[in-house]
mmCIF file of N, CA, C and O in Angstrom:
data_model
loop_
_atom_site.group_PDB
_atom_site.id
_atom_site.type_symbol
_atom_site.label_atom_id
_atom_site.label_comp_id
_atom_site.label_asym_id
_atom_site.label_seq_id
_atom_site.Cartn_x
_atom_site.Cartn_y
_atom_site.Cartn_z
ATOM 1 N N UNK A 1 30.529 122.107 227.724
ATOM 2 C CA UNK A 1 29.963 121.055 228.543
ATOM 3 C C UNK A 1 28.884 120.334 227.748
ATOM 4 O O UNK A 1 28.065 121.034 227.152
ATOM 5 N N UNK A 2 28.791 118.966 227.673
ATOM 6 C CA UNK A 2 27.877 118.407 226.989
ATOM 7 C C UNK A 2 26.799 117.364 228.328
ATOM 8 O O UNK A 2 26.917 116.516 229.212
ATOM 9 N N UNK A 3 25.937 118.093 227.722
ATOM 10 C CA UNK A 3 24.416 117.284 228.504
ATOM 11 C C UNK A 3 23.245 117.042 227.763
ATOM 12 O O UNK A 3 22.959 117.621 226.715
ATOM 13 N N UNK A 4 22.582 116.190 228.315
ATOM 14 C CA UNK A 4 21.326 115.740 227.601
ATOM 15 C C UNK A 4 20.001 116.672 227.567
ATOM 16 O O UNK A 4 18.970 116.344 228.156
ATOM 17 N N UNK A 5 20.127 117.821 226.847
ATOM 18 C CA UNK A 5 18.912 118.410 226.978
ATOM 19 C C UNK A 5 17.882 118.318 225.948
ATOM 20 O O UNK A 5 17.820 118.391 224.721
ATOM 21 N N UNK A 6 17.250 118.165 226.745
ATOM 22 C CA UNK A 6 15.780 117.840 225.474
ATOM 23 C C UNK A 6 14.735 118.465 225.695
ATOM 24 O O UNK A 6 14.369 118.667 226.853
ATOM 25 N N UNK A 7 13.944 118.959 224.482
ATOM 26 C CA UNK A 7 12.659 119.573 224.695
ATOM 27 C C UNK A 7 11.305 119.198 224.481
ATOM 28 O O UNK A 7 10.903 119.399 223.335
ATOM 29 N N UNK A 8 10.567 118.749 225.216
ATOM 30 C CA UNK A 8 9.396 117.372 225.030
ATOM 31 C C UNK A 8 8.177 118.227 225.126
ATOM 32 O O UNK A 8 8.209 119.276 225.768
ATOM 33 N N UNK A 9 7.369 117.918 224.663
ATOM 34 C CA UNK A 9 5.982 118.157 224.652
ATOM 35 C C UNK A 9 5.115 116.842 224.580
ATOM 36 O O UNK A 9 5.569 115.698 224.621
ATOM 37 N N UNK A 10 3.937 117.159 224.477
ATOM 38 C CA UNK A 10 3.010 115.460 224.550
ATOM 39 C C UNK A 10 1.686 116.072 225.052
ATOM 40 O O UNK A 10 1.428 117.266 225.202
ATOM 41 N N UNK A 11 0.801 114.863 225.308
ATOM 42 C CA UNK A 11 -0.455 114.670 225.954
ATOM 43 C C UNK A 11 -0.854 113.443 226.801
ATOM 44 O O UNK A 11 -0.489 112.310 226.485
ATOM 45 N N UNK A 12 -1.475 113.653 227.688
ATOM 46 C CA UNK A 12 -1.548 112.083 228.576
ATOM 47 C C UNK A 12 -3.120 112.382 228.878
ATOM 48 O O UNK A 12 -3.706 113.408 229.224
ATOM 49 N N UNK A 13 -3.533 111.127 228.615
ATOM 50 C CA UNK A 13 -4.807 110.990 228.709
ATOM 51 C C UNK A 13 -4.968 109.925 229.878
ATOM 52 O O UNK A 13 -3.977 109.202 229.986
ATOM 53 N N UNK A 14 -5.793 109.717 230.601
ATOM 54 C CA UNK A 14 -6.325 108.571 231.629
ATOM 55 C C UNK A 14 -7.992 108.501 231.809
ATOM 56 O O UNK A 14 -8.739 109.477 231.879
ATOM 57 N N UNK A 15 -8.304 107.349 231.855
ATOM 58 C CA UNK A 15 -9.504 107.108 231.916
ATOM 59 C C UNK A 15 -9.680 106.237 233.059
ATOM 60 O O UNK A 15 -8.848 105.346 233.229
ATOM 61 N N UNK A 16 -10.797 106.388 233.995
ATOM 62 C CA UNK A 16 -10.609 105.635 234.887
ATOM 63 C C UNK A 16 -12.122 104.944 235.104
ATOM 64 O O UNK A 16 -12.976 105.610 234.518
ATOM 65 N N UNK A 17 -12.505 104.122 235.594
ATOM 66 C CA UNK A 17 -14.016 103.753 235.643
ATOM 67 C C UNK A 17 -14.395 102.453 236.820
ATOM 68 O O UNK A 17 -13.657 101.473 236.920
ATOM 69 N N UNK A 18 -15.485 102.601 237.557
ATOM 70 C CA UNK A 18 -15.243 101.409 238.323
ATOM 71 C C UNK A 18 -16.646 100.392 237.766
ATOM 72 O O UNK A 18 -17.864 100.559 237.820
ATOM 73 N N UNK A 19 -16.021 99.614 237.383
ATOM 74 C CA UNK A 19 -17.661 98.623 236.704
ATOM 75 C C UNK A 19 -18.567 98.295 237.705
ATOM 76 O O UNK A 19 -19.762 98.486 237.484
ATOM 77 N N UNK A 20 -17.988 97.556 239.405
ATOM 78 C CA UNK A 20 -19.009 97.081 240.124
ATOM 79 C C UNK A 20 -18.423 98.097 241.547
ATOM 80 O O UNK A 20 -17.954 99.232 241.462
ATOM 81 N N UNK A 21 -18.658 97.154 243.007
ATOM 82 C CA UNK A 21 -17.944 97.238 243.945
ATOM 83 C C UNK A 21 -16.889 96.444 243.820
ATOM 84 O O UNK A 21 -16.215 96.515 244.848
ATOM 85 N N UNK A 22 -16.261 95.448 242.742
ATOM 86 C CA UNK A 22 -15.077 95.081 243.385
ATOM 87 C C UNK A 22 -14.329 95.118 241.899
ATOM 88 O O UNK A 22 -13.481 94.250 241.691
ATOM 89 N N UNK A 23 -14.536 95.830 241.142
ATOM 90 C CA UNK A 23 -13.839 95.926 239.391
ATOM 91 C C UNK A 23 -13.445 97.025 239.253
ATOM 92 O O UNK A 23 -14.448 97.738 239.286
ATOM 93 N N UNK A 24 -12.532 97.657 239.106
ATOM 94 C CA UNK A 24 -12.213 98.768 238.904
ATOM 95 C C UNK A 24 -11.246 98.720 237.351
ATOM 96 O O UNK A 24 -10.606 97.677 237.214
ATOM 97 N N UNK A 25 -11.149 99.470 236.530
ATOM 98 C CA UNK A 25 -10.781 99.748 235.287
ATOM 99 C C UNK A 25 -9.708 100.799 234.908
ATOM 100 O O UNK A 25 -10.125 101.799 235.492
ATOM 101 N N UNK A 26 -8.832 101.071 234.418
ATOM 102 C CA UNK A 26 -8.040 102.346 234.344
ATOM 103 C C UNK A 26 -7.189 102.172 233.305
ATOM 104 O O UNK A 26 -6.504 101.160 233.155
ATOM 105 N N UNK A 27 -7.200 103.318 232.417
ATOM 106 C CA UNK A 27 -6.339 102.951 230.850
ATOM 107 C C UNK A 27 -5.723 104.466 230.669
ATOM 108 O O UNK A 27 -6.304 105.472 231.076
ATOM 109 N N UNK A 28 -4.892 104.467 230.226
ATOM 110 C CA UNK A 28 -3.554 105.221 230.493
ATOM 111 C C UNK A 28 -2.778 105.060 229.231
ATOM 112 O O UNK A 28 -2.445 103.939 228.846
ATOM 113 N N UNK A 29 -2.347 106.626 228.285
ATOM 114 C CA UNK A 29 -1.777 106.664 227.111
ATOM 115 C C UNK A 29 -1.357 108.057 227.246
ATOM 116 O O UNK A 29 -2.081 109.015 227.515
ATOM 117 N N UNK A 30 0.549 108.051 226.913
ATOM 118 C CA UNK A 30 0.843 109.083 226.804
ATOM 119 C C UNK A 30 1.538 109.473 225.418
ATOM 120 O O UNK A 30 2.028 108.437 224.968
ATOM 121 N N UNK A 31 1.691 110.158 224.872
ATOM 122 C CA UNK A 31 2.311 110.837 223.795
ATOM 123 C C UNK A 31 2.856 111.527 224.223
ATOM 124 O O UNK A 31 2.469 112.173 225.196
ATOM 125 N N UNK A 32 4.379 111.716 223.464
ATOM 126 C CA UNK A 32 5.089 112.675 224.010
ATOM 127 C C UNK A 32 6.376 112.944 222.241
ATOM 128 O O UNK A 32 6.797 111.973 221.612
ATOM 129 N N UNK A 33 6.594 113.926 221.983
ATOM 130 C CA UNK A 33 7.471 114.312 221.011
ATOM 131 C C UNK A 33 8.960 114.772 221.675
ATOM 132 O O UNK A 33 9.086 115.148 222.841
ATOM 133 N N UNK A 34 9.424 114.726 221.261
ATOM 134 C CA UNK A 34 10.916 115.060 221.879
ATOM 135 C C UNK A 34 12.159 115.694 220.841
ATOM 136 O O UNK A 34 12.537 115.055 219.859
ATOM 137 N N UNK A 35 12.781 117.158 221.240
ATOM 138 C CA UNK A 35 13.761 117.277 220.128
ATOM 139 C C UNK A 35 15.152 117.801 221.124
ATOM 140 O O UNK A 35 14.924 118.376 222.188
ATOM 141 N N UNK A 36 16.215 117.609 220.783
ATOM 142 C CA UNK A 36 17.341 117.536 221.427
ATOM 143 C C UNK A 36 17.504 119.605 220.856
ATOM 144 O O UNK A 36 17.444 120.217 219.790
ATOM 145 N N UNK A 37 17.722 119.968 222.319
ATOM 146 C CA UNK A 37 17.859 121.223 221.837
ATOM 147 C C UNK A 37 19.561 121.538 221.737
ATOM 148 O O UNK A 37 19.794 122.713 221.455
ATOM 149 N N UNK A 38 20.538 120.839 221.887
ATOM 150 C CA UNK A 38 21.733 121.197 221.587
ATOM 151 C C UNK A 38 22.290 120.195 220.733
ATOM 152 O O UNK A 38 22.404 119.072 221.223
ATOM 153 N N UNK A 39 22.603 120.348 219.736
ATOM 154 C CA UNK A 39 22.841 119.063 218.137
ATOM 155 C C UNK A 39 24.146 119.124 218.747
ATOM 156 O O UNK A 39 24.783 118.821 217.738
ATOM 157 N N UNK A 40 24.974 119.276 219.581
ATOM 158 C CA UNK A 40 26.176 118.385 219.392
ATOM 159 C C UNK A 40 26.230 117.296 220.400
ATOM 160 O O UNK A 40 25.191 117.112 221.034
ATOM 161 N N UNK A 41 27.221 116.562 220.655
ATOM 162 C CA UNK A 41 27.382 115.323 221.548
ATOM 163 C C UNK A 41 26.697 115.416 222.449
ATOM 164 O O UNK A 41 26.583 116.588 222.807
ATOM 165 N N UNK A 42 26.049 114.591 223.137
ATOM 166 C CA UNK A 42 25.611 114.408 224.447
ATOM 167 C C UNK A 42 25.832 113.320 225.284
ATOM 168 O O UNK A 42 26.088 112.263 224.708
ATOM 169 N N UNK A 43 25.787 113.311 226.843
ATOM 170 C CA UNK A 43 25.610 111.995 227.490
ATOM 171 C C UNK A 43 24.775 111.855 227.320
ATOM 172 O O UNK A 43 23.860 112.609 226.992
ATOM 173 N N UNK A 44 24.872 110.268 227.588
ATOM 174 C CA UNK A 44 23.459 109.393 228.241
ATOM 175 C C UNK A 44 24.241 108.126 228.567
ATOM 176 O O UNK A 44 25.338 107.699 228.207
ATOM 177 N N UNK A 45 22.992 107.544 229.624
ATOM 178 C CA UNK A 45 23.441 106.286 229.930
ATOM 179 C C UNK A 45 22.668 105.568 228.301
ATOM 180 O O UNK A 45 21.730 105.857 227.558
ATOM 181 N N UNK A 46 23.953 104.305 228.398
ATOM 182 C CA UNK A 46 22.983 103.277 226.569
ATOM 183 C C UNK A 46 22.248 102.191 227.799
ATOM 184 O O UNK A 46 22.336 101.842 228.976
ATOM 185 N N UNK A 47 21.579 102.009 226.693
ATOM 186 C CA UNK A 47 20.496 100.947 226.563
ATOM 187 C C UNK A 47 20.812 99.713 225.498
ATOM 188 O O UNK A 47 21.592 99.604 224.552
ATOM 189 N N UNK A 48 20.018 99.003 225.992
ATOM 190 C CA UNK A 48 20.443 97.841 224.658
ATOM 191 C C UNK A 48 20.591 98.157 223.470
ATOM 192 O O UNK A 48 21.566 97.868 222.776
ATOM 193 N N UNK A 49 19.253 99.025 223.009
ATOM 194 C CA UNK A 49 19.153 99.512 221.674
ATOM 195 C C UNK A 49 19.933 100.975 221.321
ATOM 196 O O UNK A 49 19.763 101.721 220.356
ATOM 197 N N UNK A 50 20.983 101.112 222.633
ATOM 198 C CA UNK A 50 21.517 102.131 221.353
ATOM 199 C C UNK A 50 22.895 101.361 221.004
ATOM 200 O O UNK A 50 23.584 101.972 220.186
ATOM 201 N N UNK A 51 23.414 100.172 221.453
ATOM 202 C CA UNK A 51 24.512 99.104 220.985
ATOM 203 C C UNK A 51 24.739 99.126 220.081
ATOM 204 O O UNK A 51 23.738 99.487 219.461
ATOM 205 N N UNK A 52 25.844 98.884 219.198
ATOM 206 C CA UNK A 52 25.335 98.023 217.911
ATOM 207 C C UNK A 52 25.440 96.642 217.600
ATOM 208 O O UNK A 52 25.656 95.858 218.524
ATOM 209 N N UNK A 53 25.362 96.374 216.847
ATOM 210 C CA UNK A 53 25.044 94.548 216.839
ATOM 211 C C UNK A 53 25.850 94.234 217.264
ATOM 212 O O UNK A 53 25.660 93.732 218.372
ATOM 213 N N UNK A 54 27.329 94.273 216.753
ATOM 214 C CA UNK A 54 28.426 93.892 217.599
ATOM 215 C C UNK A 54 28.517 93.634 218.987
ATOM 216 O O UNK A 54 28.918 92.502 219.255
ATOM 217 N N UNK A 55 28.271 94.330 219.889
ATOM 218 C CA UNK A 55 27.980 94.288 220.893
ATOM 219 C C UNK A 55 26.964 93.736 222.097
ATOM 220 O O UNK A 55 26.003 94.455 222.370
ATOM 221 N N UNK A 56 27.166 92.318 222.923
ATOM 222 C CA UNK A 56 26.297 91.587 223.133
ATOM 223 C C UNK A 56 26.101 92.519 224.543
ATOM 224 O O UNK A 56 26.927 92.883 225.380
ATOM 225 N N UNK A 57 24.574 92.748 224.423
ATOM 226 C CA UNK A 57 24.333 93.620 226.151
ATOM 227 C C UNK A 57 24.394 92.992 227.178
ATOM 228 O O UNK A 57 24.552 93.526 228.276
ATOM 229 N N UNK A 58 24.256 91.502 226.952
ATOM 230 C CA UNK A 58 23.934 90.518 227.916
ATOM 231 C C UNK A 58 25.442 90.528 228.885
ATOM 232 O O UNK A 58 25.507 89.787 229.865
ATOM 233 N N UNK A 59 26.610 91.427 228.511
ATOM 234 C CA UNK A 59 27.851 91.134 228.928
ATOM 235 C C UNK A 59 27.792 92.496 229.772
ATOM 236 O O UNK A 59 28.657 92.681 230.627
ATOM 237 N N UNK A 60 26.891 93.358 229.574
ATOM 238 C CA UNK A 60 27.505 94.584 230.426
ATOM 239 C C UNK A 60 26.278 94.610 231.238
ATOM 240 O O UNK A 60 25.966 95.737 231.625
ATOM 241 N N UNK A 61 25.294 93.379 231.688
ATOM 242 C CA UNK A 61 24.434 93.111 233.013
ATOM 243 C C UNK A 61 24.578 93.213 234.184
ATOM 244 O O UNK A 61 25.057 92.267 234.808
ATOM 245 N N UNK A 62 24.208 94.382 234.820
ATOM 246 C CA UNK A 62 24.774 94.571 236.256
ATOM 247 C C UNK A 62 25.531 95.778 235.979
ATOM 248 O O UNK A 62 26.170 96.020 237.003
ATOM 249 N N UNK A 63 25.791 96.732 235.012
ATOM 250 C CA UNK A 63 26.778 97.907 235.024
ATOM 251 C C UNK A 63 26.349 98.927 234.647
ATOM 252 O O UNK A 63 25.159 99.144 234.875
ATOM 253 N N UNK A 64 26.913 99.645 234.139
ATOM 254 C CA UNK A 64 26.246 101.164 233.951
ATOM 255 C C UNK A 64 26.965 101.209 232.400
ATOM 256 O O UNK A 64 28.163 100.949 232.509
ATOM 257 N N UNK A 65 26.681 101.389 231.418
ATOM 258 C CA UNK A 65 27.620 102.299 230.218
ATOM 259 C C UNK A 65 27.159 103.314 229.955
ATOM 260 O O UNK A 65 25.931 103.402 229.950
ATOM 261 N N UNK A 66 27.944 104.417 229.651
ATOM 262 C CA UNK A 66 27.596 105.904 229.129
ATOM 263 C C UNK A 66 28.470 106.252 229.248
ATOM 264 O O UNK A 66 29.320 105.949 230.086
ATOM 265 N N UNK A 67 28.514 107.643 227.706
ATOM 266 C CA UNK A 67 29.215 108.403 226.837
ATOM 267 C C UNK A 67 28.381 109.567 226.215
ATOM 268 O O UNK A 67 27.417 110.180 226.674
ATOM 269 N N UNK A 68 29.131 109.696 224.876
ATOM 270 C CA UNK A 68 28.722 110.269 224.414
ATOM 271 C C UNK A 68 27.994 109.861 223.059
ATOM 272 O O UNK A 68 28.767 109.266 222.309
ATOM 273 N N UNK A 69 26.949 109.994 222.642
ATOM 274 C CA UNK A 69 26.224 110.312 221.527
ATOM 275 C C UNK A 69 25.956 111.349 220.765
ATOM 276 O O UNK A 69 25.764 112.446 221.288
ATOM 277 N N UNK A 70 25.903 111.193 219.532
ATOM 278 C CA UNK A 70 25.810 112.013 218.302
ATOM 279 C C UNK A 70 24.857 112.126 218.113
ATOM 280 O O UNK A 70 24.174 111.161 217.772
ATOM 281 N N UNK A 71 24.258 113.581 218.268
ATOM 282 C CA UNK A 71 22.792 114.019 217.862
ATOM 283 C C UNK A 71 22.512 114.818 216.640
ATOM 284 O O UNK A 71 21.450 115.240 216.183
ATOM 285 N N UNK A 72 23.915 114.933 216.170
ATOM 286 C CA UNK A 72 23.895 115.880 214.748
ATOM 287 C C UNK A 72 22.642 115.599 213.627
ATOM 288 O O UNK A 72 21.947 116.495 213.148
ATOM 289 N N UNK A 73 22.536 114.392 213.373
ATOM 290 C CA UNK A 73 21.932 113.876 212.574
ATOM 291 C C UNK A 73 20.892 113.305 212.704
ATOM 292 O O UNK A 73 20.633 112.364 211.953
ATOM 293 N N UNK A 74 19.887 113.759 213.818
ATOM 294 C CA UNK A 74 18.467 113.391 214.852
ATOM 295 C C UNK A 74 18.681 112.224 215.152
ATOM 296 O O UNK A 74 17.850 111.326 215.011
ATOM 297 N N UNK A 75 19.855 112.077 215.619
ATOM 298 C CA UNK A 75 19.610 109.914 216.114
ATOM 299 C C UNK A 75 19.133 110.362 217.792
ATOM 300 O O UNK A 75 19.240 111.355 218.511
ATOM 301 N N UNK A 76 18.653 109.210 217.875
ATOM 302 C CA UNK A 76 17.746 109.046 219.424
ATOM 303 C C UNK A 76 17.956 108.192 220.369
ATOM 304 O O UNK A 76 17.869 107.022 219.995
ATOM 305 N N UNK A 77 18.246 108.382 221.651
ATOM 306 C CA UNK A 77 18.389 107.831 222.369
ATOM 307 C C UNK A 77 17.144 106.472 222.455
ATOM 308 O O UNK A 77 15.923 106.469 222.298
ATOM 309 N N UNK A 78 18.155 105.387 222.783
ATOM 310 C CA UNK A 78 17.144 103.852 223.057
ATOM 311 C C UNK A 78 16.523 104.371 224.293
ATOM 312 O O UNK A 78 16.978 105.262 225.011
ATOM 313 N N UNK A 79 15.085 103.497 224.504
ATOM 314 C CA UNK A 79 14.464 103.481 225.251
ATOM 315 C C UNK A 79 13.049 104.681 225.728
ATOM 316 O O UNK A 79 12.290 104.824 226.686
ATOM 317 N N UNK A 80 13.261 105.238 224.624
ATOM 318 C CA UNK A 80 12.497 106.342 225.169
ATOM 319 C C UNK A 80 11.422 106.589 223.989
ATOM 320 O O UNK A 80 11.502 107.377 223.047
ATOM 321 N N UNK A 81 10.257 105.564 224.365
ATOM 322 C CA UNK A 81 9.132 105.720 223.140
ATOM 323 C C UNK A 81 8.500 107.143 223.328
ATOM 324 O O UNK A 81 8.592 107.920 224.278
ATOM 325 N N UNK A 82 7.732 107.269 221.962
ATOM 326 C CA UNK A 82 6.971 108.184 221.375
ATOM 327 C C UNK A 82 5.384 107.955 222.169
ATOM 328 O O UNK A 82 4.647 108.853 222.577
ATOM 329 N N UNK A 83 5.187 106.717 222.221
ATOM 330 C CA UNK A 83 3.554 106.634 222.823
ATOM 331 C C UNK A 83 3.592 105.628 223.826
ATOM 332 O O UNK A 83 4.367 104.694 223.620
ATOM 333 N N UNK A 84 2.891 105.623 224.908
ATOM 334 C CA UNK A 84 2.787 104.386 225.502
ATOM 335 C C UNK A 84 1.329 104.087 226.568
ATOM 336 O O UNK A 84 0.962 104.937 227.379
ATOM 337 N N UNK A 85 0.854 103.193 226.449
ATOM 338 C CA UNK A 85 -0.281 102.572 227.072
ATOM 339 C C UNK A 85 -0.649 101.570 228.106
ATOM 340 O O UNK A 85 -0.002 100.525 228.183
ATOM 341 N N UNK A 86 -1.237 101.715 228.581
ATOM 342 C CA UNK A 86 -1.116 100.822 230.185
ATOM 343 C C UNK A 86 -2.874 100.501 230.179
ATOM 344 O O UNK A 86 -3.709 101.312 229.779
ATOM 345 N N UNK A 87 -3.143 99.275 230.663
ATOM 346 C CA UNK A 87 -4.586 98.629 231.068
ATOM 347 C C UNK A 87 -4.062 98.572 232.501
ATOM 348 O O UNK A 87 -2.992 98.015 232.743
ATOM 349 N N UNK A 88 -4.823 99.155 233.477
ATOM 350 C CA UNK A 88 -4.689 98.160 234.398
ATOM 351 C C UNK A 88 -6.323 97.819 235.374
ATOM 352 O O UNK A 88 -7.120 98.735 235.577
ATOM 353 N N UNK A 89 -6.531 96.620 235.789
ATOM 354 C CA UNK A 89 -7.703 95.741 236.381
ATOM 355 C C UNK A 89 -7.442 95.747 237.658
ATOM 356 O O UNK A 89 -6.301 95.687 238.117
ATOM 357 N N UNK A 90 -8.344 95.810 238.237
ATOM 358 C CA UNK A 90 -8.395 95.887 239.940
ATOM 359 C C UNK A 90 -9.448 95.097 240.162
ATOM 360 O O UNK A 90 -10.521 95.265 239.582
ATOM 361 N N UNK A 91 -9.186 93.969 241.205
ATOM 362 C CA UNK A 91 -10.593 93.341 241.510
ATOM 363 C C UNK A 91 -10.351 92.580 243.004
ATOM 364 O O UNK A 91 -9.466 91.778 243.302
ATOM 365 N N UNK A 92 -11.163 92.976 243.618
ATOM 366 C CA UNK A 92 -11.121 93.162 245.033
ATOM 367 C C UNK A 92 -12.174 91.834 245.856
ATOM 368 O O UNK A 92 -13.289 91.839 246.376
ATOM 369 N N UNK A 93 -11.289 90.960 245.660
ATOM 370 C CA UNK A 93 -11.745 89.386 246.334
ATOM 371 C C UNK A 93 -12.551 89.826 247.963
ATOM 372 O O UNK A 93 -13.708 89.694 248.364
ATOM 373 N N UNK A 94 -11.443 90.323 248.519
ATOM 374 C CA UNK A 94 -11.815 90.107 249.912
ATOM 375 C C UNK A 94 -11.798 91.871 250.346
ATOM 376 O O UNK A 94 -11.611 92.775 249.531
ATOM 377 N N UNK A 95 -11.984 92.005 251.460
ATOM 378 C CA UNK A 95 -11.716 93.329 252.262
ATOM 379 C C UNK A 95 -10.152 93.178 252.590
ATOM 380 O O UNK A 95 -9.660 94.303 252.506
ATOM 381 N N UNK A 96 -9.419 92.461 252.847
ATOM 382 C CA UNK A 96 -8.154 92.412 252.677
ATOM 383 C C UNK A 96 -7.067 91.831 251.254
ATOM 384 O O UNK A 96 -5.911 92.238 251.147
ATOM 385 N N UNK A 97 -7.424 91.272 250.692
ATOM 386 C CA UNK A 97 -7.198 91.075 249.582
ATOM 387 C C UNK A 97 -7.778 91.345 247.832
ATOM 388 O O UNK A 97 -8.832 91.015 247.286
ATOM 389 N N UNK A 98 -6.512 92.114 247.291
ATOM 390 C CA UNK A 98 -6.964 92.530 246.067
ATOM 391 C C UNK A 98 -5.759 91.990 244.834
ATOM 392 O O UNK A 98 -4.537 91.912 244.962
ATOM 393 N N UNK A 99 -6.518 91.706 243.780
ATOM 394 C CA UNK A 99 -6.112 90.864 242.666
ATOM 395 C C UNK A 99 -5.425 92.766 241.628
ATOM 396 O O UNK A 99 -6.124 93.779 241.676
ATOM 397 N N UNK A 100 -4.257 92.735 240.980
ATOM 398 C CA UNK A 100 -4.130 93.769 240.397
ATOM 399 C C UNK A 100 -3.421 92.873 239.499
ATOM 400 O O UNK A 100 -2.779 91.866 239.800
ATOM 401 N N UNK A 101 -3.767 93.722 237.588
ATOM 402 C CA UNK A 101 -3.705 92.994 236.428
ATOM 403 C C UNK A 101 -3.102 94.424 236.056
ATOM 404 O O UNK A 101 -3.562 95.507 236.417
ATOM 405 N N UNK A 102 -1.734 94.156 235.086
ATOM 406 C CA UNK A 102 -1.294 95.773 234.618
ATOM 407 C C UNK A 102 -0.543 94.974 233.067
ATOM 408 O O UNK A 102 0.407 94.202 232.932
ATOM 409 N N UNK A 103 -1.406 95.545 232.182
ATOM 410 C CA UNK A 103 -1.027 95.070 230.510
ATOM 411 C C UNK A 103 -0.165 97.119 230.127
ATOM 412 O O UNK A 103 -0.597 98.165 230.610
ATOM 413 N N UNK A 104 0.989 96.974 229.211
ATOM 414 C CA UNK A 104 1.548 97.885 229.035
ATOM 415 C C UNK A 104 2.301 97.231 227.713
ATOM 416 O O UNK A 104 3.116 97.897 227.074
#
């Protein structure tokens, strides 16, 4: 039986801070390592980037593709970064209305 198993480790950090009564601050970074613990074929659904050029993604919009991939040789599934970071701003106009800003 072939499945996608993987063995991840990482760290996630968050920081959170409020500047006034209506600013709030929050920054967000995770690391994560990843190693495929069974080297032969696996599913997955693809992503754009595991295509190859040949192949325009813009044609399989709206569908699902997945198979199998070759992990013999540490190739990696698209889509699945190593680090990632998030800003996000909160600022609170009214008692009913709030402004939210999210950079990633």
């Amino acid at each position: 039986m072939n499945s996608s198993l993987l063995q991840t480790q990482g760290l996630e950090f968050s920081l959170n801070g409020k500047v006034n009564s209506q600013l709030s601050v929050t920054f967000n970074h995770s690391h994560m390592d990843s190693e495929y613990i069974n080297k032969l074929n696996q599913f997955a659904y693809f992503g754009a980037a595991d295509l190859s050029d040949s192949i325009d993604p813009k044609v399989f919009w709206g569908g699902t593709l997945s198979g199998l991939i070759n992990t013999e040789d540490g190739g990696e599934k698209g889509g699945t970064p190593d680090d990632i970071s998030s800003l996000l701003l909160r600022y609170k106009l009214t008692p009913t209305f709030l402004l939210h800003f999210d950079l990633r």
